[in-house]
Short mmCIF file of C-alpha atoms in Angstrom, two decimals:
data_model
loop_
_atom_site.label_atom_id
_atom_site.label_comp_id
_atom_site.label_asym_id
_atom_site.label_seq_id
_atom_site.Cartn_x
_atom_site.Cartn_y
_atom_site.Cartn_z
CA UNK A 376 6.03 4.78 16.27
CA UNK A 377 8.02 2.05 15.80
CA UNK A 378 5.11 -0.45 17.51
CA UNK A 379 2.30 1.21 15.80
CA UNK A 380 0.72 2.57 12.48
CA UNK A 381 2.80 5.23 11.03
CA UNK A 382 -0.11 7.62 10.74
CA UNK A 383 -0.76 7.84 14.46
CA UNK A 384 -0.84 11.59 15.38
CA UNK A 385 0.89 12.92 18.32
CA UNK A 386 -1.48 14.43 20.93
CA UNK A 387 -1.10 15.70 24.60
CA UNK A 388 -2.71 14.46 27.66
CA UNK A 389 -5.37 17.32 27.55
CA UNK A 390 -6.28 16.47 23.91
CA UNK A 391 -6.50 12.85 24.86
CA UNK A 392 -8.92 13.50 27.85
CA UNK A 393 -11.21 15.68 25.29
CA UNK A 394 -11.38 12.59 22.69
CA UNK A 395 -14.87 10.83 22.63
CA UNK A 396 -14.70 7.01 23.82
CA UNK A 397 -14.86 6.01 20.04
CA UNK A 398 -11.90 8.29 18.96
CA UNK A 399 -9.79 6.67 22.08
CA UNK A 400 -10.84 3.26 20.83
CA UNK A 401 -9.52 4.22 17.27
CA UNK A 402 -6.25 5.27 18.62
CA UNK A 403 -5.59 2.15 20.81
CA UNK A 404 -6.35 0.05 17.68
CA UNK A 405 -3.34 1.40 16.17
CA UNK A 406 -1.46 0.50 18.90
CA UNK A 407 -2.72 -3.06 19.49
CA UNK A 408 -1.02 -6.28 18.88
CA UNK A 409 -4.47 -7.56 17.56
CA UNK A 410 -6.42 -4.93 15.77
CA UNK A 411 -9.50 -4.48 13.70
CA UNK A 412 -8.83 -2.50 9.99
CA UNK A 413 -9.89 -2.48 6.38
CA UNK A 414 -7.48 -4.95 4.63
CA UNK A 415 -7.29 -5.72 0.94
CA UNK A 416 -8.08 -9.72 0.87
CA UNK A 417 -8.95 -12.20 -1.38
CA UNK A 418 -12.55 -13.16 -1.28
CA UNK A 419 -14.42 -16.02 -2.32
CA UNK A 420 -18.20 -15.44 -2.27
CA UNK A 421 -18.80 -19.21 -3.30
CA UNK A 422 -17.02 -20.45 0.04
CA UNK A 423 -18.08 -17.60 1.95
CA UNK A 424 -14.51 -17.00 3.18
CA UNK A 425 -11.23 -15.15 2.82
CA UNK A 426 -8.45 -17.16 1.29
CA UNK A 427 -4.90 -17.12 1.69
CA UNK A 428 -2.73 -16.69 -1.48
CA UNK A 429 -1.44 -20.41 -1.45
CA UNK A 430 -5.15 -21.40 -1.35
CA UNK A 431 -5.69 -19.67 -4.91
CA UNK A 432 -4.68 -21.54 -8.40
CA UNK A 433 -5.03 -19.91 -11.50
CA UNK A 434 -7.37 -17.02 -9.93
CA UNK A 435 -9.86 -19.54 -8.28
CA UNK A 436 -10.18 -21.14 -5.06
CA UNK A 437 -8.21 -24.35 -4.55
CA UNK A 438 -11.08 -26.10 -3.39
CA UNK A 439 -13.92 -26.06 -5.35
CA UNK A 440 -12.47 -23.97 -8.26
CA UNK A 441 -14.78 -20.95 -7.55
CA UNK A 442 -13.87 -17.44 -8.26
CA UNK A 443 -12.01 -15.06 -5.85
CA UNK A 444 -11.83 -11.26 -5.96
CA UNK A 445 -9.55 -8.88 -4.17
CA UNK A 446 -11.79 -6.77 -1.99
CA UNK A 447 -11.37 -4.53 1.25
CA UNK A 448 -12.77 -5.98 3.98
CA UNK A 449 -12.94 -5.33 7.87
CA UNK A 450 -10.44 -7.86 9.24
CA UNK A 451 -8.55 -8.77 12.38
CA UNK A 452 -4.91 -8.73 11.86
CA UNK A 453 -1.78 -9.28 14.21
CA UNK A 454 0.82 -6.45 14.16
CA UNK A 455 3.73 -8.69 13.23
CA UNK A 456 5.29 -5.86 11.54
CA UNK A 457 6.16 -4.16 14.82
CA UNK A 458 8.81 -6.60 15.14
CA UNK A 459 10.31 -6.57 11.87
CA UNK A 460 13.65 -5.15 12.97
CA UNK A 461 13.68 -7.63 16.17
CA UNK A 462 13.28 -10.52 13.82
CA UNK A 463 15.86 -9.73 11.64
CA UNK A 464 18.33 -8.94 14.38
CA UNK A 465 17.26 -12.59 15.72
CA UNK A 466 18.42 -14.42 12.71
CA UNK A 467 21.94 -13.38 13.77
CA UNK A 468 21.56 -15.23 17.13
CA UNK A 469 20.17 -18.73 16.06
CA UNK A 470 21.93 -21.72 14.49
CA UNK A 471 19.96 -21.85 11.17
CA UNK A 472 21.14 -22.94 7.57
CA UNK A 473 22.15 -19.64 5.94
CA UNK A 474 19.77 -20.47 2.99
CA UNK A 475 16.98 -20.44 5.37
CA UNK A 476 18.33 -17.21 7.01
CA UNK A 477 18.49 -15.58 3.40
CA UNK A 478 14.71 -16.62 2.65
CA UNK A 479 13.73 -15.02 6.34
CA UNK A 480 15.83 -11.96 5.40
CA UNK A 481 14.10 -11.50 1.99
CA UNK A 482 10.61 -12.26 3.35
CA UNK A 483 11.09 -9.17 5.94
CA UNK A 484 12.61 -7.32 3.45
CA UNK A 485 14.33 -4.22 4.86
CA UNK A 486 14.94 -1.11 2.73
CA UNK A 487 16.04 2.09 3.35
CA UNK A 488 15.05 5.02 1.57
CA UNK A 489 12.54 7.99 2.02
CA UNK A 490 8.89 8.75 2.22
CA UNK A 491 7.71 11.48 -0.12
CA UNK A 492 4.50 13.34 -0.29
CA UNK A 493 3.05 14.65 -3.79
CA UNK A 494 0.24 17.00 -3.85
CA UNK A 495 -2.47 16.35 -6.19
CA UNK A 496 -3.21 19.21 -8.54
CA UNK A 497 -6.76 20.37 -9.14
CA UNK A 498 -7.74 17.71 -11.60
CA UNK A 499 -10.75 19.25 -13.16
CA UNK A 500 -8.60 21.73 -14.96
CA UNK A 501 -5.30 20.66 -15.43
CA UNK A 502 -5.87 18.56 -18.57
CA UNK A 503 -3.16 17.68 -21.07
CA UNK A 504 -2.77 15.43 -23.63
CA UNK A 505 0.42 13.51 -24.71
CA UNK A 506 0.95 16.07 -27.67
CA UNK A 507 0.08 19.26 -25.72
CA UNK A 508 2.94 20.32 -23.26
CA UNK A 509 1.09 23.53 -22.32
CA UNK A 510 -0.66 22.91 -19.13
CA UNK A 511 -3.08 25.67 -17.81
CA UNK A 512 -1.82 27.23 -14.75
CA UNK A 513 -4.51 27.11 -12.12
CA UNK A 514 -4.62 27.17 -8.44
CA UNK A 515 -3.89 23.95 -6.58
CA UNK A 516 -6.17 21.81 -4.65
CA UNK A 517 -3.76 20.29 -1.81
CA UNK A 518 -6.35 18.55 -0.01
CA UNK A 519 -5.38 15.00 -1.68
CA UNK A 520 -1.76 13.68 -1.09
CA UNK A 521 0.08 10.88 -2.28
CA UNK A 522 2.56 9.21 -0.16
CA UNK A 523 5.26 7.23 -2.02
CA UNK A 524 8.13 5.04 -0.31
CA UNK A 525 11.36 5.03 -2.44
CA UNK A 526 14.67 3.56 -2.10
CA UNK A 527 15.98 5.93 -4.63
CA UNK A 528 15.51 9.11 -3.38
CA UNK A 529 18.41 10.48 -5.60
CA UNK A 530 16.30 9.66 -8.77
CA UNK A 531 13.45 12.11 -8.14
CA UNK A 532 14.08 14.44 -10.80
CA UNK A 533 13.57 11.49 -13.37
CA UNK A 534 10.09 11.09 -12.22
CA UNK A 535 7.61 11.39 -15.32
CA UNK A 536 4.51 9.80 -13.96
CA UNK A 537 3.09 8.06 -10.88
CA UNK A 538 1.34 4.97 -10.64
CA UNK A 539 -1.10 3.81 -8.30
CA UNK A 540 -2.55 0.40 -7.25
CA UNK A 541 -6.01 0.14 -8.52
CA UNK A 542 -7.27 -0.49 -5.31
CA UNK A 543 -5.77 2.67 -3.96
CA UNK A 544 -8.18 4.89 -1.78
CA UNK A 545 -7.56 8.13 -3.75
CA UNK A 546 -8.34 6.26 -7.30
CA UNK A 547 -12.29 7.22 -7.36
CA UNK A 548 -11.63 10.38 -5.55
CA UNK A 549 -9.20 12.11 -8.29
CA UNK A 550 -10.20 10.33 -11.53
CA UNK A 551 -11.70 12.89 -13.97
CA UNK A 552 -15.16 12.30 -15.45
CA UNK A 553 -13.63 11.63 -18.94
CA UNK A 554 -11.45 8.71 -17.52
CA UNK A 555 -13.98 7.19 -14.81
CA UNK A 556 -15.47 4.38 -17.31
CA UNK A 557 -11.99 3.20 -18.34
CA UNK A 558 -10.63 3.30 -14.79
CA UNK A 559 -13.58 1.73 -13.38
CA UNK A 560 -13.34 -1.24 -15.85
CA UNK A 561 -9.61 -1.67 -15.15
CA UNK A 562 -10.22 -1.74 -11.66
CA UNK A 563 -12.99 -4.35 -11.81
CA UNK A 564 -10.72 -6.64 -14.15
CA UNK A 565 -7.60 -6.12 -11.73
CA UNK A 566 -9.76 -7.18 -8.79
CA UNK A 567 -10.14 -10.82 -10.48
CA UNK A 568 -6.33 -11.50 -10.29
CA UNK A 569 -4.48 -12.49 -7.25
CA UNK A 570 -1.39 -10.70 -5.94
CA UNK A 571 0.91 -13.54 -6.63
CA UNK A 572 -0.47 -13.47 -10.44
CA UNK A 573 0.20 -9.79 -10.49
CA UNK A 574 3.61 -10.12 -9.05
CA UNK A 575 4.76 -13.04 -11.44
CA UNK A 576 3.27 -11.34 -14.68
CA UNK A 577 6.05 -9.18 -15.94
CA UNK A 578 5.45 -9.62 -19.44
CA UNK A 579 1.68 -8.07 -19.70
CA UNK A 580 1.52 -4.46 -19.45
CA UNK A 581 -1.77 -2.70 -18.54
CA UNK A 582 -2.83 0.29 -16.95
CA UNK A 583 -5.28 3.03 -17.06
CA UNK A 584 -4.85 7.19 -16.89
CA UNK A 585 -7.07 8.62 -14.17
CA UNK A 586 -6.96 12.03 -15.70
CA UNK A 587 -5.47 13.56 -12.69
CA UNK A 588 -1.84 15.15 -12.26
CA UNK A 589 0.35 15.35 -9.11
CA UNK A 590 2.76 18.07 -8.60
CA UNK A 591 6.49 17.51 -8.34
CA UNK A 592 7.79 18.76 -5.10
CA UNK A 593 10.96 20.52 -6.55
CA UNK A 594 10.01 21.48 -10.32
CA UNK A 595 6.48 22.18 -9.62
CA UNK A 596 5.74 20.48 -12.98
CA UNK A 597 2.34 18.32 -13.22
CA UNK A 598 3.05 14.63 -13.31
CA UNK A 599 0.33 12.31 -15.02
CA UNK A 600 -1.42 9.70 -12.44
CA UNK A 601 -1.90 6.23 -13.85
CA UNK A 602 -2.91 3.34 -12.18
CA UNK A 603 -1.36 -0.11 -13.09
CA UNK A 604 -1.62 -3.53 -11.84
CA UNK A 605 2.09 -4.30 -11.00
CA UNK A 606 1.73 -1.72 -7.95
CA UNK A 607 -0.04 -3.63 -5.21
CA UNK A 608 -2.08 -1.90 -2.47
CA UNK A 609 -0.74 -3.77 0.45
CA UNK A 610 2.87 -3.19 -0.15
CA UNK A 611 4.46 0.10 1.13
CA UNK A 612 1.83 2.86 0.29
CA UNK A 613 0.06 1.24 -2.67
CA UNK A 614 1.60 4.11 -4.80
CA UNK A 615 5.01 4.60 -6.71
CA UNK A 616 6.79 7.40 -8.35
CA UNK A 617 7.61 6.11 -11.38
CA UNK A 618 11.13 7.04 -12.76
CA UNK A 619 11.29 4.80 -16.24
CA UNK A 620 15.11 5.69 -16.80
CA UNK A 621 15.87 3.71 -13.44
CA UNK A 622 13.42 1.08 -13.01
CA UNK A 623 12.59 -1.61 -15.71
CA UNK A 624 8.83 -2.01 -14.91
CA UNK A 625 8.43 1.80 -14.99
CA UNK A 626 10.56 1.83 -18.25
CA UNK A 627 8.17 -0.80 -19.86
CA UNK A 628 5.16 0.71 -18.80
CA UNK A 629 6.25 4.32 -20.03
CA UNK A 630 7.19 2.61 -23.38
CA UNK A 631 3.73 0.97 -23.90
CA UNK A 632 1.94 3.90 -22.89
CA UNK A 633 4.23 6.74 -24.72
CA UNK A 634 5.01 8.37 -21.40
CA UNK A 635 8.07 10.58 -21.40
CA UNK A 636 11.40 8.80 -20.17
CA UNK A 637 13.77 11.58 -19.20
CA UNK A 638 17.46 10.42 -18.76
CA UNK A 639 19.00 11.98 -15.53
CA UNK A 640 22.17 9.44 -15.83
CA UNK A 641 25.13 11.35 -17.24
CA UNK A 642 26.91 9.02 -19.78
CA UNK A 643 24.32 6.19 -19.69
CA UNK A 644 22.21 5.09 -22.65
CA UNK A 645 18.67 4.32 -21.85
CA UNK A 646 17.29 3.58 -25.37
CA UNK A 647 16.91 0.12 -25.06
CA UNK A 648 16.29 -0.69 -20.97
CA UNK A 649 16.22 1.15 -17.76
CA UNK A 650 19.69 1.68 -15.69
CA UNK A 651 19.08 0.33 -12.18
CA UNK A 652 22.54 0.31 -10.47
CA UNK A 653 23.45 2.33 -7.66
CA UNK A 654 26.94 3.16 -9.24
CA UNK A 655 28.81 3.89 -12.12
CA UNK A 656 26.96 7.09 -12.80
CA UNK A 657 26.85 10.98 -11.73
CA UNK A 658 23.26 12.66 -12.19
CA UNK A 659 22.45 15.07 -14.75
CA UNK A 660 18.87 16.96 -15.45
CA UNK A 661 18.69 16.81 -11.60
CA UNK A 662 18.91 20.67 -10.46
CA UNK A 663 20.60 20.70 -7.49
CA UNK A 664 21.78 16.94 -7.74
CA UNK A 665 23.68 17.50 -10.95
CA UNK A 666 27.23 15.75 -10.79
CA UNK A 667 26.62 13.65 -7.71
CA UNK A 668 26.56 9.96 -7.27
CA UNK A 669 24.04 7.71 -5.52
CA UNK A 670 24.92 8.15 -1.85
CA UNK A 671 25.67 11.98 -1.91
CA UNK A 672 22.32 12.51 -4.13
CA UNK A 673 20.10 10.48 -2.06
CA UNK A 674 21.25 11.92 1.43
CA UNK A 675 20.99 15.47 -0.14
CA UNK A 676 17.45 14.81 -1.95
CA UNK A 677 16.31 13.58 1.57
CA UNK A 678 17.46 16.93 3.41
CA UNK A 679 15.76 19.10 0.59
CA UNK A 680 12.57 17.19 0.92
CA UNK A 681 12.46 17.40 4.95
CA UNK A 682 12.96 21.38 4.39
CA UNK A 683 10.06 21.51 2.21
CA UNK A 684 7.91 19.26 4.62
CA UNK A 685 7.39 16.86 1.92
CA UNK A 686 9.64 13.90 2.72
CA UNK A 687 11.92 12.30 5.09
CA UNK A 688 14.27 9.19 5.41
CA UNK A 689 12.69 6.02 6.35
CA UNK A 690 13.36 2.41 6.77
CA UNK A 691 10.50 0.30 5.35
CA UNK A 692 9.67 -3.55 5.65
CA UNK A 693 8.19 -5.90 2.91
CA UNK A 694 6.75 -7.79 5.93
CA UNK A 695 3.07 -7.40 6.29
CA UNK A 696 0.40 -7.77 9.29
CA UNK A 697 -0.94 -11.07 9.21
CA UNK A 698 -4.85 -11.28 8.39
CA UNK A 699 -6.16 -13.84 10.66
CA UNK A 700 -9.96 -13.53 10.34
CA UNK A 701 -12.12 -16.41 9.04
CA UNK A 702 -15.62 -16.20 8.27
CA UNK A 703 -16.53 -20.13 8.86
CA UNK A 704 -17.95 -21.22 12.30
CA UNK A 705 -18.38 -18.34 14.66
CA UNK A 706 -15.44 -16.10 13.44
CA UNK A 707 -12.36 -14.97 15.72
CA UNK A 708 -11.25 -13.59 17.77
CA UNK A 709 -13.42 -14.57 20.46
CA UNK A 710 -15.14 -13.73 22.90
CA UNK A 711 -15.57 -9.92 21.35
CA UNK A 712 -18.32 -8.06 21.15
CA UNK A 713 -19.01 -4.56 19.43
CA UNK A 714 -20.72 -1.72 21.17
CA UNK A 715 -22.85 1.12 19.45
CA UNK A 716 -20.13 2.84 17.82
CA UNK A 717 -19.14 -0.49 16.39
CA UNK A 718 -15.69 -0.48 18.19
CA UNK A 719 -14.64 -4.08 19.38
CA UNK A 720 -14.76 -4.88 23.13
CA UNK A 721 -13.62 -8.03 25.09
CA UNK A 722 -16.34 -9.76 27.03
CA UNK A 723 -15.62 -9.54 30.96
CA UNK A 724 -14.81 -12.99 32.38
CA UNK A 725 -17.80 -13.13 34.47
CA UNK A 726 -20.16 -13.23 31.56
CA UNK A 727 -18.06 -16.28 30.21
CA UNK A 728 -18.60 -19.36 29.14
CA UNK A 729 -21.07 -17.49 26.79
CA UNK A 730 -23.82 -19.38 25.55
CA UNK A 731 -24.34 -18.77 21.69
CA UNK A 732 -27.86 -18.72 20.09
CA UNK A 733 -29.25 -21.30 17.77
CA UNK A 734 -28.74 -19.98 14.12
CA UNK A 735 -30.36 -21.99 11.05
CA UNK A 736 -27.38 -22.42 9.09
CA UNK A 737 -23.54 -22.17 9.90
CA UNK A 738 -22.94 -20.17 6.69
CA UNK A 739 -21.22 -16.50 6.51
CA UNK A 740 -23.47 -13.76 5.76
CA UNK A 741 -23.44 -12.42 2.27
CA UNK A 742 -21.22 -9.46 3.18
CA UNK A 743 -18.60 -11.96 4.85
CA UNK A 744 -19.62 -11.66 8.36
CA UNK A 745 -19.36 -15.01 10.41
CA UNK A 746 -22.52 -17.19 11.24
CA UNK A 747 -23.22 -14.91 14.26
CA UNK A 748 -24.16 -12.24 11.90
CA UNK A 749 -27.29 -14.05 10.89
CA UNK A 750 -28.31 -14.12 14.65
#
């Protein structure tokens, strides 16, 4: 799986043979160096194209000053993330200045931690106000799960809420009717902000409660699920287990919205700020992790998550696959055509060179397809 998407399922030869042609192509796209998938991009309707982060200044396009929104679109990408570890290892073998190597290392961003799965509770009946600690006990609906990557599995008992990126695919599915209007307004407002702006702005605290709750894997307690623009859909899984006592942005978010901040660090005061160090503490209020330090607790937490089937140790990289679609001219890559199932196919060499049809205008379609979509 190191060279393909994490969610690729294992299958036997007989199962592969039973797949339809479309199902086979969908699997192969998860292995291809160049692949087609839905991606969060900066879409500029006025220019009719996707923009890179450095082509946006103060929330508008550098060229023309037009509004830009974050939007999920079908895009071609290069699977550079498959080479993350190889790129890191290669930095040891080249004669570059150390500061340049450091910037590359930070860009690739290798993190060791754990993947954790939180089950979403039946959100139609699990309602709780901030002042009411009594949650109605109801059967669980496990059809929705939230996967997070954390570098601090040792702090899992400090989770007091979860935060999803506003663009996360589960947001419209789990938001309760009472929170729908507020959540949709927040998602719409966030779409107008660039990723760079959201990452840089640490002073403005905004968010919205979905009305839904997740189940803590160990305590089985309900955890409120919020959305906040400090979580980005394109980084990790687009969701975080929020531990306000151990992360400053989570701490500020919890303070702002009146969410509980349980302290799991023995002998450490958190009345003024979060404690984010990996040493100088032992855990408390952490059940089977009580009395342990960072390394021992992290190892034990991962082992217990694996035993539950709700987590595993994982290496994560900040490096993301490179989106290279452009809507100007004919679009790329070329020559590609789409069959009746909408799956991309390469033109055979015998059909080349391909003579393109005449079009009235060399502008993208309103939906972002290249000019050929008008033909």
